[in-house]
Each structure stands twice: as structure tokens, then as C-alpha cells.
Short mmCIF file of C-alpha atoms and ligand atoms in Angstrom, two decimals:
data_model
loop_
_atom_site.label_atom_id
_atom_site.label_comp_id
_atom_site.label_asym_id
_atom_site.label_seq_id
_atom_site.Cartn_x
_atom_site.Cartn_y
_atom_site.Cartn_z
CA MET A 1 -15.25 14.81 -24.83
CA ALA A 2 -17.73 12.12 -26.78
CA GLU A 3 -18.44 9.69 -23.96
CA SER A 4 -19.28 6.17 -25.65
CA ALA A 5 -21.64 3.32 -23.76
CA ASP A 6 -21.30 0.67 -26.30
CA PRO A 7 -18.60 -1.61 -24.76
CA ALA A 8 -17.36 -2.30 -28.97
CA THR A 9 -16.08 1.00 -28.74
CA PRO A 10 -14.55 1.27 -25.43
CA ARG A 11 -13.40 4.58 -24.14
CA ALA A 12 -10.09 5.85 -24.93
CA SER A 13 -7.74 7.22 -21.87
CA LEU A 14 -7.02 10.73 -21.97
CA HIS A 15 -3.26 10.76 -21.56
CA GLY A 16 -2.11 7.30 -23.20
CA GLN A 17 -1.69 3.70 -22.48
CA TRP A 18 1.25 1.73 -20.78
CA SER A 19 3.37 0.37 -22.96
CA SER A 20 2.62 -3.35 -22.27
CA ARG A 21 1.42 -5.54 -20.20
CA LEU A 22 4.72 -5.63 -18.21
CA ALA A 23 4.81 -1.95 -17.82
CA PHE A 24 1.53 -2.14 -16.11
CA VAL A 25 2.02 -5.36 -13.91
CA LEU A 26 5.25 -3.12 -13.12
CA ALA A 27 3.61 -0.06 -11.93
CA VAL A 28 0.91 -2.11 -10.47
CA ALA A 29 3.55 -4.06 -8.43
CA GLY A 30 5.62 -1.13 -7.40
CA SER A 31 2.06 0.61 -6.25
CA ALA A 32 1.82 -2.65 -3.76
CA VAL A 33 5.48 -3.29 -2.69
CA GLY A 34 6.33 -1.08 -0.18
CA LEU A 35 6.96 0.33 3.19
CA GLY A 36 3.38 -1.69 3.53
CA ASN A 37 5.31 -4.73 3.29
CA ILE A 38 8.43 -4.13 5.03
CA TRP A 39 8.11 -1.29 7.25
CA LYS A 40 4.37 -1.75 8.13
CA PHE A 41 3.83 -5.83 8.01
CA PRO A 42 6.07 -7.08 10.64
CA TYR A 43 5.89 -4.82 13.41
CA VAL A 44 1.60 -4.59 13.00
CA ALA A 45 1.71 -8.38 13.43
CA GLY A 46 3.99 -8.31 16.19
CA GLN A 47 1.95 -6.25 17.55
CA ASN A 48 -1.44 -8.20 16.81
CA GLY A 49 0.38 -12.04 18.68
CA GLY A 50 1.95 -13.28 15.07
CA GLY A 51 0.33 -16.74 13.54
CA ALA A 52 -3.03 -16.18 13.62
CA PHE A 53 -2.90 -12.56 12.78
CA VAL A 54 -0.80 -13.66 9.36
CA LEU A 55 -3.04 -16.60 8.78
CA ILE A 56 -6.05 -13.77 8.27
CA TYR A 57 -4.05 -12.17 6.64
CA LEU A 58 -3.37 -14.32 4.27
CA LEU A 59 -7.30 -14.62 4.11
CA CYS A 60 -7.73 -10.90 3.24
CA VAL A 61 -5.34 -11.01 0.68
CA PHE A 62 -6.52 -13.38 -1.56
CA GLY A 63 -10.23 -13.75 -0.74
CA ILE A 64 -10.80 -10.24 0.01
CA GLY A 65 -7.84 -8.41 -2.00
CA LEU A 66 -7.40 -9.77 -5.32
CA PRO A 67 -11.41 -9.85 -6.40
CA ILE A 68 -11.00 -6.30 -5.10
CA MET A 69 -7.71 -5.38 -7.09
CA MET A 70 -9.90 -7.28 -10.58
CA ALA A 71 -12.80 -5.17 -10.29
CA GLU A 72 -10.91 -1.62 -9.85
CA ILE A 73 -8.70 -2.50 -12.58
CA LEU A 74 -11.98 -3.47 -14.90
CA LEU A 75 -14.19 -0.37 -13.74
CA GLY A 76 -10.41 1.59 -14.02
CA ARG A 77 -10.15 0.77 -18.06
CA ARG A 78 -13.72 0.07 -18.28
CA GLY A 79 -14.33 4.41 -17.11
CA ARG A 80 -11.12 5.24 -18.75
CA ARG A 81 -10.62 8.35 -16.28
CA ASN A 82 -9.95 9.60 -12.75
CA PRO A 83 -11.34 7.40 -9.96
CA ILE A 84 -14.04 9.74 -9.56
CA THR A 85 -15.23 10.66 -12.84
CA THR A 86 -15.14 6.86 -13.96
CA MET A 87 -17.16 6.22 -11.44
CA ALA A 88 -19.60 8.79 -11.81
CA LEU A 89 -19.42 7.78 -15.87
CA LEU A 90 -19.78 4.39 -14.46
CA GLY A 91 -22.74 4.82 -12.31
CA ARG A 92 -24.76 6.88 -14.81
CA GLU A 93 -23.97 4.10 -17.50
CA GLU A 94 -25.05 1.21 -15.27
CA ALA A 95 -27.31 2.62 -12.52
CA GLY A 96 -28.74 5.64 -13.83
CA SER A 97 -26.21 7.66 -10.75
CA GLN A 98 -23.84 9.87 -10.69
CA ARG A 99 -23.45 9.05 -7.06
CA TRP A 100 -20.86 6.69 -7.12
CA ALA A 101 -18.66 9.50 -7.82
CA LEU A 102 -18.30 9.46 -4.26
CA VAL A 103 -16.13 6.30 -4.04
CA GLY A 104 -13.61 8.06 -6.26
CA VAL A 105 -14.18 10.95 -3.60
CA ILE A 106 -13.33 9.30 -0.57
CA GLY A 107 -10.75 7.32 -2.20
CA MET A 108 -9.36 10.57 -2.98
CA ALA A 109 -9.43 11.73 0.90
CA CYS A 110 -7.68 8.87 1.59
CA GLY A 111 -4.90 8.97 -0.01
CA PHE A 112 -3.89 12.34 0.91
CA LEU A 113 -4.29 11.13 4.17
CA ILE A 114 -2.23 8.20 3.71
CA LEU A 115 0.62 9.87 1.47
CA SER A 116 1.21 12.46 4.49
CA PHE A 117 2.58 9.85 6.95
CA TYR A 118 3.83 7.93 4.11
CA SER A 119 5.99 10.34 2.90
CA VAL A 120 7.53 10.73 6.82
CA ILE A 121 8.36 7.45 7.58
CA ALA A 122 9.97 7.36 3.84
CA GLY A 123 11.69 9.44 5.39
CA TRP A 124 13.06 7.32 8.04
CA THR A 125 14.45 4.92 5.21
CA LEU A 126 16.90 7.85 4.03
CA HIS A 127 17.74 9.16 7.07
CA TYR A 128 18.96 5.49 7.68
CA MET A 129 20.49 4.72 4.58
CA VAL A 130 22.60 7.68 4.99
CA LEU A 131 23.30 6.03 8.48
CA ALA A 132 24.27 2.74 6.61
CA ALA A 133 26.51 4.92 4.59
CA GLN A 134 28.17 6.49 7.41
CA ASP A 135 28.99 2.52 9.38
CA THR A 136 26.69 3.78 11.90
CA PHE A 137 25.82 0.16 12.93
CA ALA A 138 28.88 -0.93 13.22
CA GLY A 139 29.37 -2.29 16.74
CA ALA A 140 25.98 -1.38 17.72
CA ASP A 141 23.49 -3.41 19.67
CA ALA A 142 19.89 -3.51 20.36
CA ALA A 143 20.04 -1.56 22.59
CA ALA A 144 22.03 1.33 21.33
CA LEU A 145 20.38 0.59 17.58
CA GLY A 146 16.62 1.15 20.23
CA GLU A 147 18.05 4.85 21.35
CA LEU A 148 19.10 5.72 17.47
CA PHE A 149 15.57 5.42 16.33
CA GLY A 150 14.09 7.60 19.31
CA GLY A 151 17.14 10.09 18.98
CA LEU A 152 15.86 10.49 15.02
CA VAL A 153 11.81 10.35 15.83
CA ALA A 154 12.49 12.78 18.80
CA ASN A 155 13.87 15.27 15.88
CA PRO A 156 10.70 16.90 14.23
CA TRP A 157 13.12 19.06 12.87
CA ILE A 158 15.52 16.15 11.15
CA LEU A 159 11.94 14.40 10.33
CA THR A 160 10.58 17.57 8.53
CA GLY A 161 13.65 17.28 6.40
CA TRP A 162 13.39 14.09 5.09
CA HIS A 163 9.83 13.97 4.80
CA THR A 164 10.41 17.31 2.55
CA LEU A 165 12.68 15.96 0.44
CA PHE A 166 10.51 12.48 -0.19
CA MET A 167 7.64 14.69 -1.09
CA GLY A 168 9.80 16.57 -3.24
CA ILE A 169 11.16 14.07 -4.81
CA THR A 170 7.26 13.05 -5.69
CA ILE A 171 6.26 15.37 -6.74
CA PHE A 172 8.88 15.73 -9.09
CA VAL A 173 8.31 12.58 -10.44
CA VAL A 174 4.43 12.77 -10.59
CA ALA A 175 4.63 16.10 -12.52
CA ARG A 176 6.81 14.46 -15.56
CA GLY A 177 4.13 11.84 -16.09
CA VAL A 178 4.33 8.60 -14.60
CA GLU A 179 5.27 6.17 -17.51
CA LYS A 180 8.51 7.84 -18.04
CA GLY A 181 11.77 5.51 -15.98
CA LEU A 182 8.84 3.92 -13.98
CA GLU A 183 8.86 1.07 -15.81
CA ARG A 184 12.63 0.50 -15.63
CA ALA A 185 13.40 1.57 -12.01
CA VAL A 186 10.51 -1.09 -10.32
CA ARG A 187 12.08 -3.52 -12.56
CA ILE A 188 15.29 -3.47 -11.03
CA MET A 189 14.15 -2.52 -7.58
CA VAL A 190 11.64 -4.65 -7.11
CA PRO A 191 14.34 -8.07 -7.96
CA ALA A 192 17.35 -6.11 -5.62
CA LEU A 193 15.05 -6.13 -3.12
CA ILE A 194 14.74 -9.34 -2.63
CA ALA A 195 17.57 -10.35 -3.51
CA ILE A 196 18.66 -7.98 -0.38
CA MET A 197 16.10 -9.47 1.79
CA LEU A 198 17.37 -13.43 0.25
CA ALA A 199 21.12 -12.18 1.87
CA LEU A 200 19.64 -10.73 5.41
CA LEU A 201 17.82 -13.72 5.86
CA GLY A 202 21.02 -15.65 5.89
CA TYR A 203 22.32 -13.25 8.62
CA SER A 204 19.04 -13.53 10.43
CA ILE A 205 19.02 -17.24 10.73
CA SER A 206 22.99 -17.07 12.12
CA PHE A 207 21.39 -15.56 15.32
CA GLY A 208 20.02 -18.70 16.05
CA GLY A 209 16.24 -17.53 16.43
CA PHE A 210 14.67 -18.61 13.74
CA ALA A 211 12.73 -21.35 14.62
CA GLU A 212 10.95 -19.06 17.01
CA GLY A 213 10.52 -16.39 14.45
CA LEU A 214 8.50 -18.72 12.28
CA ASP A 215 6.93 -20.29 15.32
CA PHE A 216 5.86 -16.53 16.10
CA LEU A 217 4.55 -16.00 12.57
CA PHE A 218 3.33 -19.11 11.15
CA ARG A 219 2.01 -21.37 14.18
CA PRO A 220 -1.48 -19.30 14.88
CA ASP A 221 -2.74 -19.12 18.33
CA PHE A 222 -6.68 -18.02 18.28
CA ASP A 223 -6.85 -17.33 21.49
CA ALA A 224 -4.63 -14.49 21.14
CA LEU A 225 -7.19 -13.18 18.05
CA THR A 226 -9.29 -10.17 19.41
CA GLY A 227 -12.08 -8.14 16.53
CA SER A 228 -9.65 -5.57 16.74
CA SER A 229 -6.51 -7.33 15.31
CA VAL A 230 -8.75 -9.51 12.75
CA LEU A 231 -9.68 -5.43 11.28
CA ALA A 232 -6.01 -5.00 11.59
CA ALA A 233 -5.14 -7.85 9.27
CA MET A 234 -8.19 -6.99 6.83
CA GLY A 235 -6.49 -3.52 7.15
CA GLN A 236 -3.04 -4.72 6.58
CA ALA A 237 -4.71 -6.72 3.45
CA PHE A 238 -6.30 -3.65 1.81
CA PHE A 239 -2.87 -1.45 2.50
CA SER A 240 -0.31 -3.46 1.22
CA LEU A 241 -2.43 -4.30 -1.80
CA SER A 242 -3.42 -0.47 -2.61
CA VAL A 243 -7.00 -1.58 -2.86
CA GLY A 244 -9.74 0.41 -1.72
CA MET A 245 -8.72 4.03 -2.43
CA GLY A 246 -8.73 3.96 -6.20
CA ALA A 247 -5.04 3.82 -6.90
CA VAL A 248 -5.19 0.53 -8.97
CA MET A 249 -8.23 2.00 -10.82
CA ALA A 250 -6.03 5.05 -11.42
CA TYR A 251 -3.54 2.75 -13.40
CA GLY A 252 -6.37 0.44 -14.91
CA ALA A 253 -7.74 3.56 -16.63
CA TYR A 254 -4.26 3.32 -18.67
CA LEU A 255 -4.42 -0.50 -19.63
CA PRO A 256 -4.51 -1.21 -22.89
CA GLN A 257 -8.24 -3.20 -23.79
CA GLU A 258 -6.30 -6.62 -24.86
CA GLU A 259 -4.56 -7.11 -21.41
CA SER A 260 -5.71 -9.96 -19.34
CA ILE A 261 -6.60 -8.69 -15.61
CA ILE A 262 -6.99 -11.88 -13.96
CA LYS A 263 -3.05 -12.32 -14.94
CA THR A 264 -1.45 -9.69 -14.01
CA SER A 265 -4.06 -9.14 -10.55
CA VAL A 266 -3.12 -12.31 -9.54
CA ALA A 267 0.65 -11.66 -10.63
CA VAL A 268 1.05 -8.65 -8.40
CA VAL A 269 -0.90 -10.71 -5.57
CA SER A 270 1.36 -13.04 -5.21
CA ALA A 271 4.57 -11.02 -5.06
CA ASP A 272 3.02 -8.47 -2.02
CA THR A 273 2.55 -11.16 -0.26
CA ALA A 274 5.48 -12.94 -0.83
CA ILE A 275 7.68 -10.13 -0.58
CA ALA A 276 5.58 -9.49 3.53
CA LEU A 277 6.25 -12.87 4.08
CA LEU A 278 9.49 -12.23 3.51
CA ALA A 279 10.06 -9.32 5.56
CA GLY A 280 8.18 -10.96 8.49
CA ILE A 281 10.62 -14.40 8.05
CA VAL A 282 13.83 -12.27 8.36
CA ILE A 283 12.76 -10.12 11.25
CA PHE A 284 11.49 -12.03 13.56
CA PRO A 285 14.77 -14.25 14.34
CA ILE A 286 16.42 -11.60 14.72
CA VAL A 287 13.80 -10.24 17.30
CA PHE A 288 13.43 -13.49 19.35
CA ALA A 289 17.41 -13.46 19.28
CA ASN A 290 17.95 -10.16 21.02
CA ASN A 291 15.12 -10.44 23.59
CA LEU A 292 13.18 -7.78 21.75
CA ASP A 293 9.65 -7.38 21.79
CA PRO A 294 7.68 -8.02 18.80
CA ALA A 295 5.26 -5.65 19.47
CA GLU A 296 7.86 -3.09 19.92
CA GLY A 297 5.79 -1.04 16.96
CA PRO A 298 6.82 1.38 13.79
CA GLY A 299 10.29 1.59 14.90
CA LEU A 300 10.67 -1.97 14.59
CA VAL A 301 12.46 -3.04 10.94
CA PHE A 302 14.74 -0.12 11.94
CA GLN A 303 15.89 -1.95 15.38
CA THR A 304 16.02 -5.41 13.70
CA LEU A 305 17.85 -5.02 10.08
CA PRO A 306 20.62 -3.41 11.07
CA LEU A 307 21.65 -5.77 13.47
CA ALA A 308 21.85 -8.42 10.92
CA LEU A 309 23.98 -5.51 8.43
CA THR A 310 26.52 -5.48 11.37
CA LYS A 311 26.91 -9.39 11.06
CA MET A 312 27.46 -9.11 7.19
CA PRO A 313 30.42 -8.54 5.00
CA GLY A 314 30.12 -5.42 3.18
CA GLY A 315 27.30 -4.57 5.58
CA VAL A 316 27.65 -0.57 4.67
CA PHE A 317 27.20 -1.02 1.18
CA VAL A 318 24.64 -3.60 1.50
CA GLY A 319 22.63 -1.49 4.40
CA THR A 320 22.93 1.33 2.18
CA ALA A 321 21.32 -0.15 -0.47
CA PHE A 322 18.68 -1.90 1.06
CA PHE A 323 17.33 1.24 2.32
CA LEU A 324 17.47 3.01 -1.05
CA LEU A 325 15.78 0.20 -2.36
CA LEU A 326 13.24 0.38 0.11
CA ALA A 327 13.07 4.61 -0.01
CA PHE A 328 12.48 3.67 -3.64
CA ALA A 329 10.15 0.89 -3.19
CA GLY A 330 8.14 3.37 -1.24
CA LEU A 331 8.39 6.23 -3.31
CA THR A 332 6.59 4.16 -6.47
CA SER A 333 3.55 3.71 -3.88
CA ALA A 334 3.40 7.62 -2.76
CA ILE A 335 3.11 8.14 -6.57
CA SER A 336 0.36 5.76 -7.43
CA LEU A 337 -1.47 7.45 -4.18
CA MET A 338 -1.15 10.81 -6.05
CA GLU A 339 -2.02 9.33 -9.02
CA PRO A 340 -6.21 9.91 -8.81
CA VAL A 341 -6.22 13.09 -7.35
CA VAL A 342 -3.29 14.76 -9.94
CA ALA A 343 -5.59 12.97 -12.70
CA TRP A 344 -8.89 14.66 -11.57
CA LEU A 345 -7.41 17.78 -11.50
CA MET A 346 -6.16 17.68 -15.20
CA GLU A 347 -9.00 15.96 -16.32
CA GLY A 348 -12.13 17.93 -15.05
CA HIS A 349 -10.21 21.16 -13.65
CA ALA A 350 -7.59 20.91 -16.89
CA MET A 351 -4.60 21.86 -14.80
CA ARG A 352 -1.16 20.91 -16.02
CA ARG A 353 0.37 18.06 -14.71
CA GLY A 354 2.64 20.05 -12.98
CA ALA A 355 0.57 22.58 -11.47
CA ALA A 356 -1.98 19.46 -9.90
CA ALA A 357 1.42 17.83 -8.76
CA LEU A 358 2.33 20.84 -6.86
CA LEU A 359 -1.05 21.39 -5.02
CA ALA A 360 -1.78 17.99 -4.37
CA GLY A 361 1.23 17.01 -3.26
CA GLY A 362 2.09 20.71 -1.44
CA THR A 363 -1.63 20.06 0.76
CA ILE A 364 -0.53 16.34 1.45
CA TRP A 365 3.08 17.85 2.93
CA ALA A 366 1.35 20.39 4.87
CA LEU A 367 -1.27 17.38 6.75
CA GLY A 368 2.58 15.46 7.25
CA PHE A 369 3.06 17.52 10.36
CA LEU A 370 0.51 15.73 11.83
CA THR A 371 2.82 12.83 12.01
CA VAL A 372 6.11 14.42 12.02
CA LEU A 373 4.95 15.94 15.49
CA SER A 374 2.69 12.59 16.57
CA PHE A 375 6.45 11.06 17.55
CA ASN A 376 7.72 14.02 19.59
CA VAL A 377 5.81 17.72 20.27
CA LEU A 378 2.39 16.33 20.15
CA ALA A 379 3.51 13.15 21.53
CA ASP A 380 1.23 13.24 24.44
CA LEU A 381 -1.71 14.47 23.06
CA ARG A 382 -3.73 11.07 22.81
CA PHE A 383 -6.99 10.72 21.53
CA LEU A 384 -9.48 7.41 20.04
CA ARG A 385 -6.79 5.21 18.88
CA GLY A 386 -3.29 7.64 19.88
CA THR A 387 -1.51 9.84 18.88
CA PHE A 388 -2.58 11.76 15.23
CA PHE A 389 -0.35 9.07 13.52
CA ASP A 390 -1.69 6.29 15.18
CA ASN A 391 -5.44 7.72 14.23
CA ILE A 392 -4.68 8.78 10.73
CA ASP A 393 -3.45 5.38 10.14
CA TYR A 394 -5.96 3.34 11.69
CA LEU A 395 -9.04 5.48 9.89
CA THR A 396 -7.20 5.10 6.01
CA SER A 397 -6.19 0.91 6.72
CA ASN A 398 -8.96 0.11 8.71
CA ILE A 399 -12.21 1.76 8.14
CA MET A 400 -11.47 4.19 4.60
CA LEU A 401 -9.95 1.67 2.61
CA PRO A 402 -12.30 -1.40 3.73
CA ALA A 403 -15.23 0.87 3.10
CA GLY A 404 -14.62 1.81 -0.29
CA GLY A 405 -13.05 -1.56 -1.44
CA PHE A 406 -16.96 -3.02 -0.68
CA LEU A 407 -18.39 0.19 -1.99
CA ILE A 408 -16.17 -1.10 -5.25
CA THR A 409 -17.55 -4.84 -4.67
CA ILE A 410 -20.90 -3.75 -4.87
CA PHE A 411 -21.25 -1.08 -7.89
CA ALA A 412 -18.96 -4.33 -10.13
CA GLY A 413 -20.56 -6.93 -8.34
CA TRP A 414 -24.34 -5.86 -8.08
CA VAL A 415 -24.81 -2.61 -9.95
CA MET A 416 -22.66 -3.14 -13.08
CA CYS A 417 -24.37 -6.06 -15.56
CA SER A 418 -22.83 -9.11 -15.89
CA ASN A 419 -22.54 -8.37 -19.33
CA SER A 420 -20.15 -4.93 -18.55
CA SER A 421 -17.96 -7.11 -16.32
CA ALA A 422 -17.76 -10.04 -18.29
CA ASP A 423 -16.31 -7.78 -21.25
CA GLU A 424 -13.45 -7.06 -18.84
CA LEU A 425 -12.49 -9.68 -17.38
CA ASP A 426 -10.84 -12.42 -19.93
CA PRO A 427 -14.14 -13.90 -21.57
CA GLU A 428 -12.57 -17.04 -22.25
CA ALA A 429 -11.54 -17.57 -18.80
CA GLY A 430 -15.25 -18.64 -17.81
CA THR A 431 -14.22 -20.77 -14.54
CA VAL A 432 -12.24 -17.62 -13.23
CA TYR A 433 -15.00 -15.58 -14.16
CA GLY A 434 -17.37 -17.33 -12.10
CA LEU A 435 -14.91 -16.93 -8.94
CA TRP A 436 -14.55 -13.60 -9.41
CA ARG A 437 -17.91 -12.82 -9.32
CA VAL A 438 -19.44 -14.95 -6.20
CA LEU A 439 -15.88 -13.06 -4.61
CA THR A 440 -17.09 -9.74 -5.42
CA ARG A 441 -20.57 -10.26 -4.62
CA TYR A 442 -20.59 -12.32 -2.10
CA ALA A 443 -17.95 -13.18 -0.04
CA ALA A 444 -15.80 -10.18 -0.05
CA PRO A 445 -18.59 -7.82 1.09
CA VAL A 446 -19.77 -9.84 3.87
CA ALA A 447 -16.67 -10.64 4.76
CA VAL A 448 -15.63 -6.78 4.94
CA VAL A 449 -19.41 -6.48 7.00
CA LEU A 450 -18.83 -9.27 9.39
CA VAL A 451 -15.15 -8.08 10.44
CA PHE A 452 -16.33 -4.43 10.86
CA LEU A 453 -19.48 -5.33 12.95
CA ASN A 454 -16.96 -8.46 14.53
CA ALA A 455 -14.77 -5.38 15.31
CA ILE A 456 -17.05 -2.59 16.99
CA GLY A 457 -17.97 -5.71 19.53
CA VAL A 458 -21.81 -6.57 17.53
CA LEU A 459 -21.11 -10.53 16.70
CA GLY A 460 -19.98 -11.32 20.61
N1 LIG B 501 0.80 -1.00 -0.85
C1 LIG B 501 1.47 0.30 -0.51
C2 LIG B 501 2.43 -0.29 0.58
O1 LIG B 501 2.29 -1.08 0.99
C3 LIG B 501 0.66 1.31 0.00
C4 LIG B 501 -0.29 2.16 -0.51
C5 LIG B 501 -1.48 2.04 -0.23
C6 LIG B 501 -0.13 2.27 -1.97
C7 LIG B 501 -2.69 2.39 -0.58
C8 LIG B 501 -1.36 2.83 -2.92
C9 LIG B 501 -2.69 2.99 -1.60
O2 LIG B 501 3.27 0.17 1.01
#
């Protein structure tokens, strides 16, 4: 494997490239847009008091997440390998040390942990797709929907069945290679998901809680803000944008040299944020009009959206389509969670794509039982942050992703020489590059550290 440190002759990827910039934008958007936007954002916003949380979330998305996404893409494209090898390679080139590979290793572990619960939640959406198709929500009120959700998560067998199916599909798609079919799927799925959400918005408004819902989401009440909710907002920003663990870096490795990293990142971050906010705007009016608790937790979307669906003509069809699309959005994210480790097994261990996907996916599937059991058999086993699920979620979103992102900013902003980074980010975009550099060197890493210190109470 001939390595070249000369930027004039960039390395080539070992598994081909995206066919166009659009293909790459769609892949990164497919990674970013997922359960994080529609399932997680509303319930975490609800648990953390709404407005002020949302404001901090937006600041983190644009001030920290966006520059880190650009950094990940540029590192990925420069290294042209899986995140572990890329960081080792660039570490050697830029700092004479391969220890930076650690960033890739932590990221990979983080991807395993995230996908282990992500797949279980994606299973919930598959289950709800079937419920919607059977017109189960007809005539149901909030209480009945609460029971329906409670009944699902109380049953480890059903959860296991859907989790197994979802992981199986993920392994199958990853084994076949990332590009095939994915571009087309994302191209249809994301606009369709937005269209259904907009239609649902109309019915959500008709419940009469619209003003209250908007008020909750957008009027910041800073008294409600605690160190841990600021940390939750930052963690949610990382999770929703898929940054901090190498997913975007792995995709960047397949980006053709001439494509603009800046335009791609801005487009993906804007779309991801718009979809999360839209989900919140649809869900909270339903919450308030039905006297539900905004801090309900992970079941929130499953207990609210069906109420709007029942009001809608053709709700059976729309509901089925909605949960199917949501599971699909989860699938494109799940694929990106597996891609770093699969690329690593293939490049570093000469494994075939299929075997690599099976090995990684099988391990993640097994880990998923911790989450499956967190909602029933082991629901009373609580330590640190709560159940196994609560702990895995907290550890990955609030600690591992921000820590990974922090190391990425240090590497891209401080360790890498500015010629290298300027060379990758469009050289003509002088001011944008300057802004990126300031955010990456100062704002983002300092903000991450301050939020951490604040959360553990060091800042008072
Ligand atoms: N961003 C995805 C979502 O919002 C989840 C994800 C996190 C994917 C981290 C990849 C890496 O659903």
C-alpha cells in the first residue's frame, strides 16, 4: 500500500468513491437524519424543559457540531481509510505519532454501543408500522396509547424479534456495499418523511395546543436550565449530527477530491436541524392538548403521533408510511454506525465485507439485549444514570461523542498544519475557512470543556 504525504497526489480510497456530490450529501444526510431527530429530540427537549434547551441545542449544532462535521470530512478525505487507520496515518504525517488512532478506536466502540440501543428503538417503529397498518390506533385516546406502548416494551420477546429483524436488515445492506441503492432510498425517504410531518402538523394544530406547544419549544426559561440539561443539549447535537465517532469521517474517505466540504456540511446540518424542530413542533401541541407529560421519556413520539394519525383521513396508510419511513431513516443511520468498523475489518484485517458486517453486526445484536431487558426484566436494576439503556445512552451521547469531537477539533485545528486543512476545505473560500478555523481551534473545544465542567459542578 503506497502512502503519499504529498497533497498534490492525494491518496485514493480502497473501496471506490461516491458517484457525485449529491450521493455524498445524501449519505451524510441519511446518517444524520434518523431516530435522533424524530424520536429522541422531542423527548429529550421535553425532559429538559423545552425553550432554553432548544436554544442551547441550536448553539451547539452550529457552533460546535458544524465545524466538527467539516473537520471529520476533511480528515476522512485526507486519510482515505477507516477512521482508525486514517487517524494513525494523519497522526504520523502531521505530528509524528500514531497514537491519534485512539480517536478512531473510541469512536468505533461508541458506534457499537449506540447501534445496540438504536436497533431496539428502530424495532419499536417497525412494530408501530404494523399496528398502524392494522388500524390499531382507531378511536384510541392518550391513555390507551400509553398502555399500548407500555405493553410493547414490557415484552422482551417482541422487542427481541424486531431488534433481530432490524439488525439483520442492517447487516444485509452493509454487506452488500454502501452505495448500492442507498442514494436512491435517501433521496425519496427524506423528502417523503418531511411531507408526512407537514401533513401531521396540520392535524396536530387542530388539537388546539399549538400556541402552548410553540411556547414550550421556543420561549427559553433559563431558570429551568441546569448543568446537566446543557450537557444533554450538547450531547443531542452530537448525536443528531452523527459527529464525534467517525461515521462522517468514514464517509468522507469516499468523497471525491474536488467536492466542497463546506457546502455539504451546511446543507446536512440545516436539514437535520429543520427536521428535528419540525418533529418538536408536531409533537408538543399534541402533548399539551391531551394533558400528557412533556417529560414522558422515550415513548413520547409513540404516544402522541398516533393521536394525530387517527384524526387524519387515510390515517392507516399515512401512519404505516410514516413508521416505515422512520425505520428507514433509522436504517441509513445504522449503516453509518457500522461503516467505520466494517471498513476497518476489511482494510486492516483483510476480511470480506460480508464477513465483517456479520461479525460486527452480530456483536452489536448481542449487546442490544442490555437495552431490550432495560424496559422489562431488568427495569428495576438501576445504577449511575438509571437502567442499562439510560447508561449506554448517557455514556455515548453525553460523554463519548463530545470527547471524540473534542479530540477531532484539537487534531484538525491545532495538530494539523493549516496548509493541509486549507488545502482540503475549499481554498477559494477564504473567510469561511477563517471562521471554521476559529471555531475549530477555540470555540468548539473550549465550549465542550466548559459544558463538561459545568455539568460536574466545577463552574458552580
Ligand atoms: N444521527 C443519527 C440520528 O439522528 C444517529 C447517529 C449517531 C448516527 C451517531 C451515526 C452516528 O438518528
